[in-house]
Amino acid sequence: DLSSGINAEYGARIHETNLKKQGMLPLTFADPADYDKVQPGDKISITGLTSFAPGVPLTCTLTHGDGSTESFALNHTFNENQIGWFKAGSALNKMAESS
């Protein structure tokens, strides 16, 4: 029913916010088909963090075991305040910087 769907979405948002407060980087594939590009043993590089901004996707580059690479976009839902948490390592670290 609709109420259980709303509760699940609300719970997912709380979980995502908790990850952000801990300095984690919750990301989603801009194109869900990119999930299939990831292979066991890949080295993963995330670029765009120096210019990390709300609404601007980051780029994931995979380096496969054979040395070939593939890149694709990753979405995020960070706002300016949450980006500050990430750059400080966590929301608590950001609060400590401010005091």
PDB file of N, CA, C and O in Angstrom, residues 16 25-32 52 55-59 72-78:
ATOM      1  N   GLU A  16      20.375   7.685   4.168  1.00  0.00           N
ATOM      2  CA  GLU A  16      21.293   8.436   3.319  1.00  0.00           C
ATOM      3  C   GLU A  16      21.880   9.629   4.079  1.00  0.00           C
ATOM      4  O   GLU A  16      23.086   9.885   4.016  1.00  0.00           O
ATOM      5  N   LEU A  25      30.104   8.868   1.182  1.00  0.00           N
ATOM      6  CA  LEU A  25      29.732   9.456  -0.096  1.00  0.00           C
ATOM      7  C   LEU A  25      28.694   8.573  -0.796  1.00  0.00           C
ATOM      8  O   LEU A  25      29.042   7.793  -1.679  1.00  0.00           O
ATOM      9  N   PRO A  26      27.407   8.680  -0.399  1.00  0.00           N
ATOM     10  CA  PRO A  26      26.389   7.856  -1.069  1.00  0.00           C
ATOM     11  C   PRO A  26      26.142   8.363  -2.494  1.00  0.00           C
ATOM     12  O   PRO A  26      25.805   9.525  -2.696  1.00  0.00           O
ATOM     13  N   LEU A  27      26.382   7.488  -3.452  1.00  0.00           N
ATOM     14  CA  LEU A  27      26.250   7.839  -4.864  1.00  0.00           C
ATOM     15  C   LEU A  27      25.343   6.837  -5.562  1.00  0.00           C
ATOM     16  O   LEU A  27      25.210   5.704  -5.114  1.00  0.00           O
ATOM     17  N   THR A  28      24.758   7.257  -6.676  1.00  0.00           N
ATOM     18  CA  THR A  28      23.965   6.349  -7.497  1.00  0.00           C
ATOM     19  C   THR A  28      24.448   6.456  -8.942  1.00  0.00           C
ATOM     20  O   THR A  28      24.982   7.490  -9.360  1.00  0.00           O
ATOM     21  N   PHE A  29      24.261   5.379  -9.687  1.00  0.00           N
ATOM     22  CA  PHE A  29      24.621   5.373 -11.092  1.00  0.00           C
ATOM     23  C   PHE A  29      23.666   6.287 -11.858  1.00  0.00           C
ATOM     24  O   PHE A  29      22.451   6.121 -11.760  1.00  0.00           O
ATOM     25  N   ALA A  30      24.202   7.232 -12.631  1.00  0.00           N
ATOM     26  CA  ALA A  30      23.350   8.086 -13.463  1.00  0.00           C
ATOM     27  C   ALA A  30      22.613   7.216 -14.487  1.00  0.00           C
ATOM     28  O   ALA A  30      21.444   7.437 -14.766  1.00  0.00           O
ATOM     29  N   ASP A  31      23.307   6.227 -15.011  1.00  0.00           N
ATOM     30  CA  ASP A  31      22.713   5.247 -15.924  1.00  0.00           C
ATOM     31  C   ASP A  31      22.806   3.890 -15.233  1.00  0.00           C
ATOM     32  O   ASP A  31      23.911   3.354 -15.073  1.00  0.00           O
ATOM     33  N   PRO A  32      21.684   3.313 -14.815  1.00  0.00           N
ATOM     34  CA  PRO A  32      21.729   2.024 -14.107  1.00  0.00           C
ATOM     35  C   PRO A  32      22.473   0.925 -14.868  1.00  0.00           C
ATOM     36  O   PRO A  32      23.037   0.023 -14.251  1.00  0.00           O
ATOM     37  N   PHE A  52      33.440  19.640  -6.047  1.00  0.00           N
ATOM     38  CA  PHE A  52      32.190  19.029  -5.581  1.00  0.00           C
ATOM     39  C   PHE A  52      31.142  20.118  -5.339  1.00  0.00           C
ATOM     40  O   PHE A  52      31.373  21.049  -4.578  1.00  0.00           O
ATOM     41  N   GLY A  55      24.166  19.221  -7.298  1.00  0.00           N
ATOM     42  CA  GLY A  55      23.604  19.038  -8.627  1.00  0.00           C
ATOM     43  C   GLY A  55      24.591  18.721  -9.733  1.00  0.00           C
ATOM     44  O   GLY A  55      24.195  18.535 -10.877  1.00  0.00           O
ATOM     45  N   VAL A  56      25.881  18.649  -9.412  1.00  0.00           N
ATOM     46  CA  VAL A  56      26.897  18.359 -10.425  1.00  0.00           C
ATOM     47  C   VAL A  56      27.372  16.918 -10.230  1.00  0.00           C
ATOM     48  O   VAL A  56      27.942  16.589  -9.185  1.00  0.00           O
ATOM     49  N   PRO A  57      27.141  16.052 -11.222  1.00  0.00           N
ATOM     50  CA  PRO A  57      27.560  14.650 -11.067  1.00  0.00           C
ATOM     51  C   PRO A  57      29.068  14.523 -10.911  1.00  0.00           C
ATOM     52  O   PRO A  57      29.838  15.370 -11.368  1.00  0.00           O
ATOM     53  N   LEU A  58      29.482  13.438 -10.272  1.00  0.00           N
ATOM     54  CA  LEU A  58      30.891  13.068 -10.170  1.00  0.00           C
ATOM     55  C   LEU A  58      31.173  12.042 -11.262  1.00  0.00           C
ATOM     56  O   LEU A  58      30.250  11.500 -11.869  1.00  0.00           O
ATOM     57  N   THR A  59      32.442  11.758 -11.508  1.00  0.00           N
ATOM     58  CA  THR A  59      32.815  10.780 -12.530  1.00  0.00           C
ATOM     59  C   THR A  59      33.526   9.610 -11.875  1.00  0.00           C
ATOM     60  O   THR A  59      34.432   9.799 -11.070  1.00  0.00           O
ATOM     61  N   PHE A  72      32.074   6.773 -16.203  1.00  0.00           N
ATOM     62  CA  PHE A  72      30.640   7.072 -16.263  1.00  0.00           C
ATOM     63  C   PHE A  72      30.286   8.009 -15.120  1.00  0.00           C
ATOM     64  O   PHE A  72      31.055   8.190 -14.176  1.00  0.00           O
ATOM     65  N   ALA A  73      29.100   8.602 -15.229  1.00  0.00           N
ATOM     66  CA  ALA A  73      28.641   9.592 -14.247  1.00  0.00           C
ATOM     67  C   ALA A  73      27.987   8.925 -13.041  1.00  0.00           C
ATOM     68  O   ALA A  73      27.320   7.891 -13.163  1.00  0.00           O
ATOM     69  N   LEU A  74      28.205   9.542 -11.883  1.00  0.00           N
ATOM     70  CA  LEU A  74      27.555   9.150 -10.635  1.00  0.00           C
ATOM     71  C   LEU A  74      26.808  10.356 -10.076  1.00  0.00           C
ATOM     72  O   LEU A  74      27.354  11.461 -10.045  1.00  0.00           O
ATOM     73  N   ASN A  75      25.593  10.153  -9.662  1.00  0.00           N
ATOM     74  CA  ASN A  75      24.790  11.240  -9.092  1.00  0.00           C
ATOM     75  C   ASN A  75      24.891  11.256  -7.572  1.00  0.00           C
ATOM     76  O   ASN A  75      25.164  10.229  -6.941  1.00  0.00           O
ATOM     77  N   HIS A  76      24.632  12.418  -7.002  1.00  0.00           N
ATOM     78  CA  HIS A  76      24.576  12.579  -5.547  1.00  0.00           C
ATOM     79  C   HIS A  76      23.459  13.563  -5.226  1.00  0.00           C
ATOM     80  O   HIS A  76      22.957  14.258  -6.113  1.00  0.00           O
ATOM     81  N   THR A  77      23.098  13.628  -3.954  1.00  0.00           N
ATOM     82  CA  THR A  77      22.040  14.551  -3.519  1.00  0.00           C
ATOM     83  C   THR A  77      22.546  15.511  -2.446  1.00  0.00           C
ATOM     84  O   THR A  77      21.764  16.044  -1.670  1.00  0.00           O
ATOM     85  N   PHE A  78      23.858  15.745  -2.394  1.00  0.00           N
ATOM     86  CA  PHE A  78      24.443  16.623  -1.389  1.00  0.00           C
ATOM     87  C   PHE A  78      24.044  18.078  -1.616  1.00  0.00           C
ATOM     88  O   PHE A  78      24.029  18.553  -2.746  1.00  0.00           O
TER      89      PHE A  78
END
